[in-house]
mmCIF file of C-alpha atoms in Angstrom:
data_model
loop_
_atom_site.group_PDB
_atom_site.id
_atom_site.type_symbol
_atom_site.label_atom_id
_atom_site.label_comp_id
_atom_site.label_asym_id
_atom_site.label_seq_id
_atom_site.Cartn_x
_atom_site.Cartn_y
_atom_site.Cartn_z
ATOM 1 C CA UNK A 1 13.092 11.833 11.718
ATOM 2 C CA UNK A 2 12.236 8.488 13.232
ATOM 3 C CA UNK A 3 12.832 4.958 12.136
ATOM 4 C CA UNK A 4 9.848 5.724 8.900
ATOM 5 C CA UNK A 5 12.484 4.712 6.341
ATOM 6 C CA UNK A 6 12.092 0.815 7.797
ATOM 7 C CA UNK A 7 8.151 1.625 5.875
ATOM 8 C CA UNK A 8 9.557 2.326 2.638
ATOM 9 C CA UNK A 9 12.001 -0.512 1.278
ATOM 10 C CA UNK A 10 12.213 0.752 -2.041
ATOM 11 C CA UNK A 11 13.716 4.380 -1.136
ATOM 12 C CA UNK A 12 14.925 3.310 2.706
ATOM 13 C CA UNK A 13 18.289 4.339 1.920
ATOM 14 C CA UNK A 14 16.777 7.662 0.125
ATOM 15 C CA UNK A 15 15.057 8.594 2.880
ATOM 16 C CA UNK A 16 18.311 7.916 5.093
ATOM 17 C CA UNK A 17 20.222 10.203 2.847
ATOM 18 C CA UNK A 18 17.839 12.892 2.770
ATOM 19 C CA UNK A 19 17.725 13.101 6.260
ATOM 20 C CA UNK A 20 21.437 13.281 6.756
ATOM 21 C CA UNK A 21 21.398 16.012 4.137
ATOM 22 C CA UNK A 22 18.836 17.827 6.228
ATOM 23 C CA UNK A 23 20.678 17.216 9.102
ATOM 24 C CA UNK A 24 24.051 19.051 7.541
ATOM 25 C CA UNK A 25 22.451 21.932 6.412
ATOM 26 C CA UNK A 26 20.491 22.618 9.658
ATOM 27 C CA UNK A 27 23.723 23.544 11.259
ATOM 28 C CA UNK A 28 24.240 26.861 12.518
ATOM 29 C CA UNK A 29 26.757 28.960 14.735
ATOM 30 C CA UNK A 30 24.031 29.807 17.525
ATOM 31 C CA UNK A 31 23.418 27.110 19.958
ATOM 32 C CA UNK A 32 20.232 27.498 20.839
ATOM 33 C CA UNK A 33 18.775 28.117 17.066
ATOM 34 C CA UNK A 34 20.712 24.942 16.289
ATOM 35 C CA UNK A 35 19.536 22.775 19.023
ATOM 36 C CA UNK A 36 15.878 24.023 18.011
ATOM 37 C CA UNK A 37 16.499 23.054 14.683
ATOM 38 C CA UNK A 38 17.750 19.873 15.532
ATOM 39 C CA UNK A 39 14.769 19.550 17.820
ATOM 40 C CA UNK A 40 12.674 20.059 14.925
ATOM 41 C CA UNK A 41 14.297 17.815 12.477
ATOM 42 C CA UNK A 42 14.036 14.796 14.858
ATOM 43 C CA UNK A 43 10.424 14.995 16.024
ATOM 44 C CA UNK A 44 8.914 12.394 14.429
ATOM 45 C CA UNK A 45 8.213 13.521 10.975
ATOM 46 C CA UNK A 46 7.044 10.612 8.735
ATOM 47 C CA UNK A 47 8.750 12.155 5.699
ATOM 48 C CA UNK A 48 5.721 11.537 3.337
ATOM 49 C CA UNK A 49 6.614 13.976 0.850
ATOM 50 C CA UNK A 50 10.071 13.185 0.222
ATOM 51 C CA UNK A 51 8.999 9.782 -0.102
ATOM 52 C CA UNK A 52 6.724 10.697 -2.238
ATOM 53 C CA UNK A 53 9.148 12.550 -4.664
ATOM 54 C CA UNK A 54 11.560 9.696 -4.424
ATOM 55 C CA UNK A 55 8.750 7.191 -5.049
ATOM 56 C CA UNK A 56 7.376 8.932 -8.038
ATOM 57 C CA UNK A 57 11.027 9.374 -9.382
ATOM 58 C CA UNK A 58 11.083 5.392 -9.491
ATOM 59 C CA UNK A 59 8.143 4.826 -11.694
ATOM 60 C CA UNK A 60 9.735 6.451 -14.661
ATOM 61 C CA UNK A 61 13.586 5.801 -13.445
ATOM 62 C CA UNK A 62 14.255 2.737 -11.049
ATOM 63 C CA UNK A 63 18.272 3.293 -11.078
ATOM 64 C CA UNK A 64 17.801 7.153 -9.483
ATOM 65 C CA UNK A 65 18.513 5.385 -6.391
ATOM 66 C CA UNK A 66 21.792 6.995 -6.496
ATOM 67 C CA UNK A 67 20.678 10.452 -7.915
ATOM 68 C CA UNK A 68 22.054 13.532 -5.461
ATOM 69 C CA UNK A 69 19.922 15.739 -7.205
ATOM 70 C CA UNK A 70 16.907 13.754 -6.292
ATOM 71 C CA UNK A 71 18.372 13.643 -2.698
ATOM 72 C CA UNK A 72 18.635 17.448 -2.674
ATOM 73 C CA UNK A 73 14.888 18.397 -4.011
ATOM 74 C CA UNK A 74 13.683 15.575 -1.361
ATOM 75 C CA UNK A 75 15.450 17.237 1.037
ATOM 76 C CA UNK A 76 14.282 20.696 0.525
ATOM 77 C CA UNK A 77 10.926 19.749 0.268
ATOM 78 C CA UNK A 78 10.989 18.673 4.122
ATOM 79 C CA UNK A 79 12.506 21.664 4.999
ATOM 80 C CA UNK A 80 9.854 23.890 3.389
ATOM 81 C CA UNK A 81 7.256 21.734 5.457
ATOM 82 C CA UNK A 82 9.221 22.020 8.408
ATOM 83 C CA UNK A 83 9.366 25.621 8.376
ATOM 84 C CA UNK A 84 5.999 26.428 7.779
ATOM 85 C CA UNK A 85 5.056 23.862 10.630
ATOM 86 C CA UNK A 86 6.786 25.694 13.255
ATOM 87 C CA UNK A 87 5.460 29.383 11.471
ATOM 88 C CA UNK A 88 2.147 27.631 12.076
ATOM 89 C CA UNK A 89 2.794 26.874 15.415
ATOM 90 C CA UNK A 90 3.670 30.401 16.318
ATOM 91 C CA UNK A 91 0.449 31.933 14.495
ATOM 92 C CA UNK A 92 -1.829 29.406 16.732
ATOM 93 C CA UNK A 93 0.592 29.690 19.744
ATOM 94 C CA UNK A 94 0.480 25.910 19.919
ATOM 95 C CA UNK A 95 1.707 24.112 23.054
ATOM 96 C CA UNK A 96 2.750 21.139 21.288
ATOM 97 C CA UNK A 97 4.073 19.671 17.610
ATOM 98 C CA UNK A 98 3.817 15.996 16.985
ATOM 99 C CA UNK A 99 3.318 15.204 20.949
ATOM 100 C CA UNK A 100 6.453 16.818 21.644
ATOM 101 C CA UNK A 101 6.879 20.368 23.158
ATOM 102 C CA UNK A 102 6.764 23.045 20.433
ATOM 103 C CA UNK A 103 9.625 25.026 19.032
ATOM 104 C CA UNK A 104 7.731 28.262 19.798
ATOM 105 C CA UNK A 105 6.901 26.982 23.376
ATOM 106 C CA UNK A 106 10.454 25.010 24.431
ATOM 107 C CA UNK A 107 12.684 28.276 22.478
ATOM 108 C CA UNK A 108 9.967 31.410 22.473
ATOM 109 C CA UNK A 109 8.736 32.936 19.427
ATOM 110 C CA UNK A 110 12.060 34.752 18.545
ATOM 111 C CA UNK A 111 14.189 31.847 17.960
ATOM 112 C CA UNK A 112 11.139 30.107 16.313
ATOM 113 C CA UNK A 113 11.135 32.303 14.017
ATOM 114 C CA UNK A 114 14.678 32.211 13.034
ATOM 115 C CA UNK A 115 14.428 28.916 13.157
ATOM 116 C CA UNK A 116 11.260 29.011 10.707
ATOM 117 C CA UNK A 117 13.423 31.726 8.480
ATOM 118 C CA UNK A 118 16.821 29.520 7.922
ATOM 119 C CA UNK A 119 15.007 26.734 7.081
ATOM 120 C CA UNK A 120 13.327 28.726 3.806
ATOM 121 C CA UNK A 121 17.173 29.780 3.361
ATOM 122 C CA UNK A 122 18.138 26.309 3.182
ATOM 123 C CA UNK A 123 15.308 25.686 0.993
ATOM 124 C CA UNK A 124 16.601 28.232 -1.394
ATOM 125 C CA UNK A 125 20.443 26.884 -1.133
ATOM 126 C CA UNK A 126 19.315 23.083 -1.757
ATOM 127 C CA UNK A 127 17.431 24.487 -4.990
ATOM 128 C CA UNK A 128 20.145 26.748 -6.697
ATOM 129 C CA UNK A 129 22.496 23.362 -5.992
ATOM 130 C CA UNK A 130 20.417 20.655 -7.026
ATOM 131 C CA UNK A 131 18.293 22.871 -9.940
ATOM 132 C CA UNK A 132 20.070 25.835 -11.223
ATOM 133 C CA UNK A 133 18.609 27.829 -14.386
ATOM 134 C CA UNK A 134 15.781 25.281 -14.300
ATOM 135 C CA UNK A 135 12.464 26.329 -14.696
ATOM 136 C CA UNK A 136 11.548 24.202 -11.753
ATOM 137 C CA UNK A 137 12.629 27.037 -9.377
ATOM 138 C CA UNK A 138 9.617 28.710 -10.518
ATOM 139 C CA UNK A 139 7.151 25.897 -9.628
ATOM 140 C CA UNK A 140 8.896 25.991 -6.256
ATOM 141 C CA UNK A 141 8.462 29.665 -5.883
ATOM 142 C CA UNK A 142 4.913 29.328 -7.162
ATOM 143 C CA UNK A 143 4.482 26.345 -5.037
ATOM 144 C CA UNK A 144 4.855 28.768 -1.639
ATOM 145 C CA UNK A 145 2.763 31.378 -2.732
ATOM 146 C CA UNK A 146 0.195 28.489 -2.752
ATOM 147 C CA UNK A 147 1.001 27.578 0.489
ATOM 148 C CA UNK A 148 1.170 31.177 1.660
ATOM 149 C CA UNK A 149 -2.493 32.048 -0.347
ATOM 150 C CA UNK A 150 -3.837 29.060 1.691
ATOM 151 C CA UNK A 151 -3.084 30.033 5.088
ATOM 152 C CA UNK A 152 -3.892 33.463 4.077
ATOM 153 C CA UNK A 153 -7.368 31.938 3.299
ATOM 154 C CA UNK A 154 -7.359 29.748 6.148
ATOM 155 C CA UNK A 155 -6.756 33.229 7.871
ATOM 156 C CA UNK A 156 -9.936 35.432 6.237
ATOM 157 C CA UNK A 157 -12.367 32.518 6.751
ATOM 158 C CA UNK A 158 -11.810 32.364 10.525
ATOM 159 C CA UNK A 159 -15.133 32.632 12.631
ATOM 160 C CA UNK A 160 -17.165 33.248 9.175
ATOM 161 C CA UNK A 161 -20.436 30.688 9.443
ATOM 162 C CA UNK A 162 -21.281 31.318 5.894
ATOM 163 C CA UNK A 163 -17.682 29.667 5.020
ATOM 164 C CA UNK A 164 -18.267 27.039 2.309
ATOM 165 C CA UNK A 165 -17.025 23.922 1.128
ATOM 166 C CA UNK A 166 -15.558 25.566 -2.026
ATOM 167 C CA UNK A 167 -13.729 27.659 0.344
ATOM 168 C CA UNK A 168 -12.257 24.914 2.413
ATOM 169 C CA UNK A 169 -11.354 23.179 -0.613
ATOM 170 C CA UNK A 170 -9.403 26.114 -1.937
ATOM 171 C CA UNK A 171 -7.342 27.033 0.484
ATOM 172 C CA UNK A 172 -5.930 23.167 1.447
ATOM 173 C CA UNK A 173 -5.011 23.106 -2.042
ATOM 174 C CA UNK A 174 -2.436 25.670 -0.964
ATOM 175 C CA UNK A 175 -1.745 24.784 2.590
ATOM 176 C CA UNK A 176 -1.481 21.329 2.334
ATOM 177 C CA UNK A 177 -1.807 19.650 -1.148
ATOM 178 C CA UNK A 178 0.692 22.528 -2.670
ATOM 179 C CA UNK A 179 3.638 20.412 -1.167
ATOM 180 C CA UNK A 180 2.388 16.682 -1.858
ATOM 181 C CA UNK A 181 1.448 18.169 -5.722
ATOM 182 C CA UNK A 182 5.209 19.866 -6.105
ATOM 183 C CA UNK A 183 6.480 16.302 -4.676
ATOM 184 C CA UNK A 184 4.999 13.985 -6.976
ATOM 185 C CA UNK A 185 5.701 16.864 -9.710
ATOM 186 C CA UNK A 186 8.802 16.917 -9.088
ATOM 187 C CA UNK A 187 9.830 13.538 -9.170
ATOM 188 C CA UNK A 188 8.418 12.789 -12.401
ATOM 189 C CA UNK A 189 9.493 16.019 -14.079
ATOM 190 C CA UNK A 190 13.069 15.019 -12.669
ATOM 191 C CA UNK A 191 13.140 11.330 -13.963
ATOM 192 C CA UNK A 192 12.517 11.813 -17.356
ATOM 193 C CA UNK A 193 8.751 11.724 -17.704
ATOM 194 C CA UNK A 194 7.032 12.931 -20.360
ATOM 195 C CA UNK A 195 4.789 16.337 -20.309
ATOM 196 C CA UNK A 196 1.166 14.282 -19.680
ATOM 197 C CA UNK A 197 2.697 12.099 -16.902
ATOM 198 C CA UNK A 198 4.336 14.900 -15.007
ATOM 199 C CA UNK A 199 0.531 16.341 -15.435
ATOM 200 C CA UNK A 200 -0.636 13.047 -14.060
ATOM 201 C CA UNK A 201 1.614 13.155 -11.450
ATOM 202 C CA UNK A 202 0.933 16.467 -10.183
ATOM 203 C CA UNK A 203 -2.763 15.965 -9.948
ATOM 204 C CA UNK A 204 -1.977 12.732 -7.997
ATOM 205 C CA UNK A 205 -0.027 14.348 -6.067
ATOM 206 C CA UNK A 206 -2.543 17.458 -5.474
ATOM 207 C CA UNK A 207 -5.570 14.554 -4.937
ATOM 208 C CA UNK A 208 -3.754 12.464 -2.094
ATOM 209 C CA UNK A 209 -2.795 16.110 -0.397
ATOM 210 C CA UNK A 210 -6.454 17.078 -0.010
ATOM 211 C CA UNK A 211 -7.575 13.637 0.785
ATOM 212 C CA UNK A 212 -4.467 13.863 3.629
ATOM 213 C CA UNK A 213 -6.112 16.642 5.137
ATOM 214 C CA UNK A 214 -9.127 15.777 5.514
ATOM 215 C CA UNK A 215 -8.295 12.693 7.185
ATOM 216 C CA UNK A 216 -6.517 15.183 9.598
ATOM 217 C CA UNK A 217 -9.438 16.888 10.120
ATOM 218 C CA UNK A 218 -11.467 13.618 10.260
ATOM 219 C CA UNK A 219 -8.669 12.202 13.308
ATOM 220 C CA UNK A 220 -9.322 15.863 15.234
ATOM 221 C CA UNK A 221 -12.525 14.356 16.120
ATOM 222 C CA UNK A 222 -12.256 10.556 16.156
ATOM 223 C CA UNK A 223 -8.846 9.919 17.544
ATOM 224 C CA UNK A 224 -9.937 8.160 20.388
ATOM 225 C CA UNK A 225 -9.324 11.175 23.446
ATOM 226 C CA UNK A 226 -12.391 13.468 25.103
ATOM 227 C CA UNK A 227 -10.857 16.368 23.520
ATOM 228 C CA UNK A 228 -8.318 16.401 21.136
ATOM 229 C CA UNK A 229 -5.774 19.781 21.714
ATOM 230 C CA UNK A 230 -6.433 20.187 17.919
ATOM 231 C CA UNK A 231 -9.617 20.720 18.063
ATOM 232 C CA UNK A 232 -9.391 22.940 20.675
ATOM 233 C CA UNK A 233 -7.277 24.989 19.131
ATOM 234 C CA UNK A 234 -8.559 25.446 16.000
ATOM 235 C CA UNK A 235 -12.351 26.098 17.223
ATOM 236 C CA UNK A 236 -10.737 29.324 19.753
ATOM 237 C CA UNK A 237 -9.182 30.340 16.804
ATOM 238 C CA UNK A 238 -12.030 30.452 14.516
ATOM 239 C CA UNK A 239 -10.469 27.285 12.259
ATOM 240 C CA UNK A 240 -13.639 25.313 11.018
ATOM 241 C CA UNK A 241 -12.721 22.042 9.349
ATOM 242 C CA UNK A 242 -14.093 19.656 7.283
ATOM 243 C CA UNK A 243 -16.035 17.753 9.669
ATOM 244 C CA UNK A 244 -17.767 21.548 11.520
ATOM 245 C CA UNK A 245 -18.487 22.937 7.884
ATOM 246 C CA UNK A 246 -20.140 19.318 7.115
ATOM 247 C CA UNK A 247 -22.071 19.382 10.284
ATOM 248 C CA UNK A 248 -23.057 23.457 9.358
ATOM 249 C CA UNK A 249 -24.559 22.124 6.636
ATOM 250 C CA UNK A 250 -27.131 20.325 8.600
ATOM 251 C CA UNK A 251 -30.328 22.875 9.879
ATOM 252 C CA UNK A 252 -30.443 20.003 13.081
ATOM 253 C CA UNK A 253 -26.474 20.089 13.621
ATOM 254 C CA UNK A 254 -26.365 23.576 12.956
ATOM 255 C CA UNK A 255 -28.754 24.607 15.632
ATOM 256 C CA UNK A 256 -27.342 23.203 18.154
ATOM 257 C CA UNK A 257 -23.487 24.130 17.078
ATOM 258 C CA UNK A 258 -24.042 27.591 16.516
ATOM 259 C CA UNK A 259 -24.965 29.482 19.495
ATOM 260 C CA UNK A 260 -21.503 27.843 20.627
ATOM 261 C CA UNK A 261 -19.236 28.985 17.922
ATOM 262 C CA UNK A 262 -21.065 32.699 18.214
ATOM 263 C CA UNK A 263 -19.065 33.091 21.286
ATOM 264 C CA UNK A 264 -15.892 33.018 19.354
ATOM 265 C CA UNK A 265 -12.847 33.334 21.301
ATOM 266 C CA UNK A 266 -14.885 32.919 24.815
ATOM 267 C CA UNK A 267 -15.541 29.174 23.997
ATOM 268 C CA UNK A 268 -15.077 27.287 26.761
ATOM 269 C CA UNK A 269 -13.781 23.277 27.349
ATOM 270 C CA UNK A 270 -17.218 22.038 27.547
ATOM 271 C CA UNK A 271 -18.261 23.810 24.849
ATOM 272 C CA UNK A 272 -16.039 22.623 22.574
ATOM 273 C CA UNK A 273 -16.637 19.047 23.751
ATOM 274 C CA UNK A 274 -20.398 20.017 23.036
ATOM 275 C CA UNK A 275 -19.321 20.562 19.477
ATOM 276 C CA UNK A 276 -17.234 17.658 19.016
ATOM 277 C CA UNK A 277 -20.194 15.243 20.506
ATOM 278 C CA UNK A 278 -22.388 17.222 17.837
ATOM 279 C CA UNK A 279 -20.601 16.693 15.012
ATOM 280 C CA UNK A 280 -20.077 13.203 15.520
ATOM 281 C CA UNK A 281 -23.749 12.615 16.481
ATOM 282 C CA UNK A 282 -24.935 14.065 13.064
ATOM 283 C CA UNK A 283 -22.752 11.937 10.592
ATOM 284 C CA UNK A 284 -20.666 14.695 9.552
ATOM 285 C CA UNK A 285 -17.606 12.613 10.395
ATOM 286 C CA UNK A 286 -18.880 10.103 7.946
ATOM 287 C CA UNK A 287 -19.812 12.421 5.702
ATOM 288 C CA UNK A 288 -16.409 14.128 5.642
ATOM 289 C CA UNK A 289 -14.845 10.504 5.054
ATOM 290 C CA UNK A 290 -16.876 9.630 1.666
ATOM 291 C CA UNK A 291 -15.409 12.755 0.528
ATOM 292 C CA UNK A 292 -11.955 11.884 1.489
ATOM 293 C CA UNK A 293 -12.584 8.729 -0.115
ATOM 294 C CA UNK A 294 -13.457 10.395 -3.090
ATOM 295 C CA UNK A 295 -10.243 12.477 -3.437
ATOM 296 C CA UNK A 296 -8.387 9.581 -2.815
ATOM 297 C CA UNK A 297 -9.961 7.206 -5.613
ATOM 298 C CA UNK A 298 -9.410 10.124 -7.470
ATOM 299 C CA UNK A 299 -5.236 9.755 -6.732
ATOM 300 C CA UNK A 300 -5.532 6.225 -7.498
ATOM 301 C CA UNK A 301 -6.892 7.054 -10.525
ATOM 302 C CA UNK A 302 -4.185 9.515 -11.724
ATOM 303 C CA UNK A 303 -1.920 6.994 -10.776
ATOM 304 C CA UNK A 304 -3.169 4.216 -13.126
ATOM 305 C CA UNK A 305 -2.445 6.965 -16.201
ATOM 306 C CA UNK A 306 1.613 6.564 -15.012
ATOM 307 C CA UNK A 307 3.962 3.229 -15.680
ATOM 308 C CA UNK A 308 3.097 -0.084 -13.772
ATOM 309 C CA UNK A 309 5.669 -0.485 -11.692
ATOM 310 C CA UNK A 310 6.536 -1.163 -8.187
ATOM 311 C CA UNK A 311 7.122 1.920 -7.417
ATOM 312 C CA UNK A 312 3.595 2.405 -8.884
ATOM 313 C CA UNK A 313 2.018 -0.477 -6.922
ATOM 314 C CA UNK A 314 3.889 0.842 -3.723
ATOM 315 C CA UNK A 315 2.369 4.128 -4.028
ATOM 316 C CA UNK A 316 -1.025 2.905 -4.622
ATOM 317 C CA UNK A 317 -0.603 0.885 -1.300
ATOM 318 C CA UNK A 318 0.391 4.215 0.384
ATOM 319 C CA UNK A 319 -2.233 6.208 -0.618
ATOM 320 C CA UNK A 320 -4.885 3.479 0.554
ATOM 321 C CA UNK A 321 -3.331 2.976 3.620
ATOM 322 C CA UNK A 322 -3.521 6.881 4.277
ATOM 323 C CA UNK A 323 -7.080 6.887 3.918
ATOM 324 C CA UNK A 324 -6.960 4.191 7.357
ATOM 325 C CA UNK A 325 -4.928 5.820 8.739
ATOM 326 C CA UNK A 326 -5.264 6.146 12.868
ATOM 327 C CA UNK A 327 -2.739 8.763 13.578
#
């Protein structure tokens, strides 16, 4: 983790604890799947769901500063996002994670995987410690079949031109938005709130998860290089995002994008530059932002249903500055 705790005053000492409890529990007798770990764990991860849990948790209980429990289910979340980060990375045999060198690509895919696999087993251990006999460990387990049934979607969709918007939007609520929901869930459910805020909750959490990836998608294409790796690697993997199913949608954009994607795996650099430059050029960048925009009034609006506090406010703040986000 980097210095992101300095961003959120309210749970900087949280976030401080959560990462020293990740830290502990990474720790494993091989050297070189510990080191990866450790690798992993200090990459640069802005911690946006735990801070989201712990953030949520203060609406309805300010004094759960101090809450190990809370501390624990932050925790875990991050290490369910780690792991499927670097299972992700070996599936798309990325290069790099976060600008840094890869687990798969520094360790090779055998340790990556191990790596990938303890962290779920640290998962599990932080939730039979913090939540025993709750019913909560079935909204976790139901939480990574979401995740799972998204990639899995992500997976069946690759290369398909006819892939619509309703499909996209399906399968980031399980890749993505599955974790930020089960955060904001989680933190309410665990603070006390009652059965129509935790419901609140979770859809503001499930909102500001899709809006957060299509900014991603968005930043693939405007984030100020020629040609973002991203991009690259999701178009020679089939991967069309918001912004290339937008521009599909287009008979002008479509025509010219295409004949490119028809040669599948065999797209070349300037090809995919040709893309990008299309996209752009016919406003499906913009259009893919109004719709981000939408999901994210659409937070802020499930937020408003929950207590005014400054937890509240602080959230609201977050989720705004999300949607400016640059990086």
């Amino acid at each position: 983790m980097n210095n992101n705790w300095q961003t959120y005053p309210l749970i900087s000492t949280q976030l401080k604890a959560v990462n020293q409890c990740i830290q502990e529990r990474i720790n494993c007798q091989n050297a070189e799947l510990h080191t990866a770990l450790l690798a992993m764990a200090n990459n640069g991860g802005k911690y946006l769901r735990p801070a989201l849990l712990l953030l949520t948790s203060q609406i309805f209980t300010p004094s759960s500063r101090d809450d190990e429990r809370l501390i624990k289910l932050a925790a875990s979340i991050e290490v369910l996002h780690m792991a499927t980060l670097i299972h992700d990375d070996i599936i798309d045999d990325s290069p790099e994670r976060r600008g840094a060198v890869s687990i798969q690509a520094r360790f090779g895919k055998d340790t990556a995987v191990y790596a990938g696999d303890l962290l779920f087993t640290v998962f599990f251990d932080l939730l039979l410690e913090a939540i025993p006999a709750s019913p909560y460990l079935q909204v976790n387990a139901r939480a990574m079949r979401q995740i799972l049934d998204g990639e899995l979607g992500q997976m069946d969709q690759r290369f398909n031109f006819q892939q619509t918007l309703d499909d996209y939007l399906a399968n980031v609520r399980g890749k993505t938005a599955a974790l930020f929901k089960l955060a904001a869930q989680e933190g309410a459910y665990f603070a006390a709130a009652t059965t129509e805020q935790v419901a609140s909750a979770a859809a503001f959490g499930q909102q500001l998860g899709i809006a957060f990836q299509m900014l991603d998608d968005i930043l693939d294409y405007t984030g100020g290089k020629k040609l973002n790796k991203p991009v690259l690697e999701d178009l020679a993997t089939g991967v069309y995002s918001l912004p290339l199913l937008m521009a599909l949608e287009t008979p002008a954009a479509a025509e010219q994008i295409k004949p490119l994607l028809a040669k599948g795996r065999q797209l070349t650099a300037p090809d995919i530059q040709r893309v990008q430059q299309d996209v752009i050029a016919g406003g499906a960048v913009e259009k893919s932002r109004q719709l981000a925009t939408q999901f994210t009034q659409g937070a802020l609006t499930e937020l408003t249903k929950l207590p005014a506090t400054k937890a509240r406010l602080f959230l609201q703040q977050m989720t705004n500055h999300l949607l400016k986000r640059s990086n």
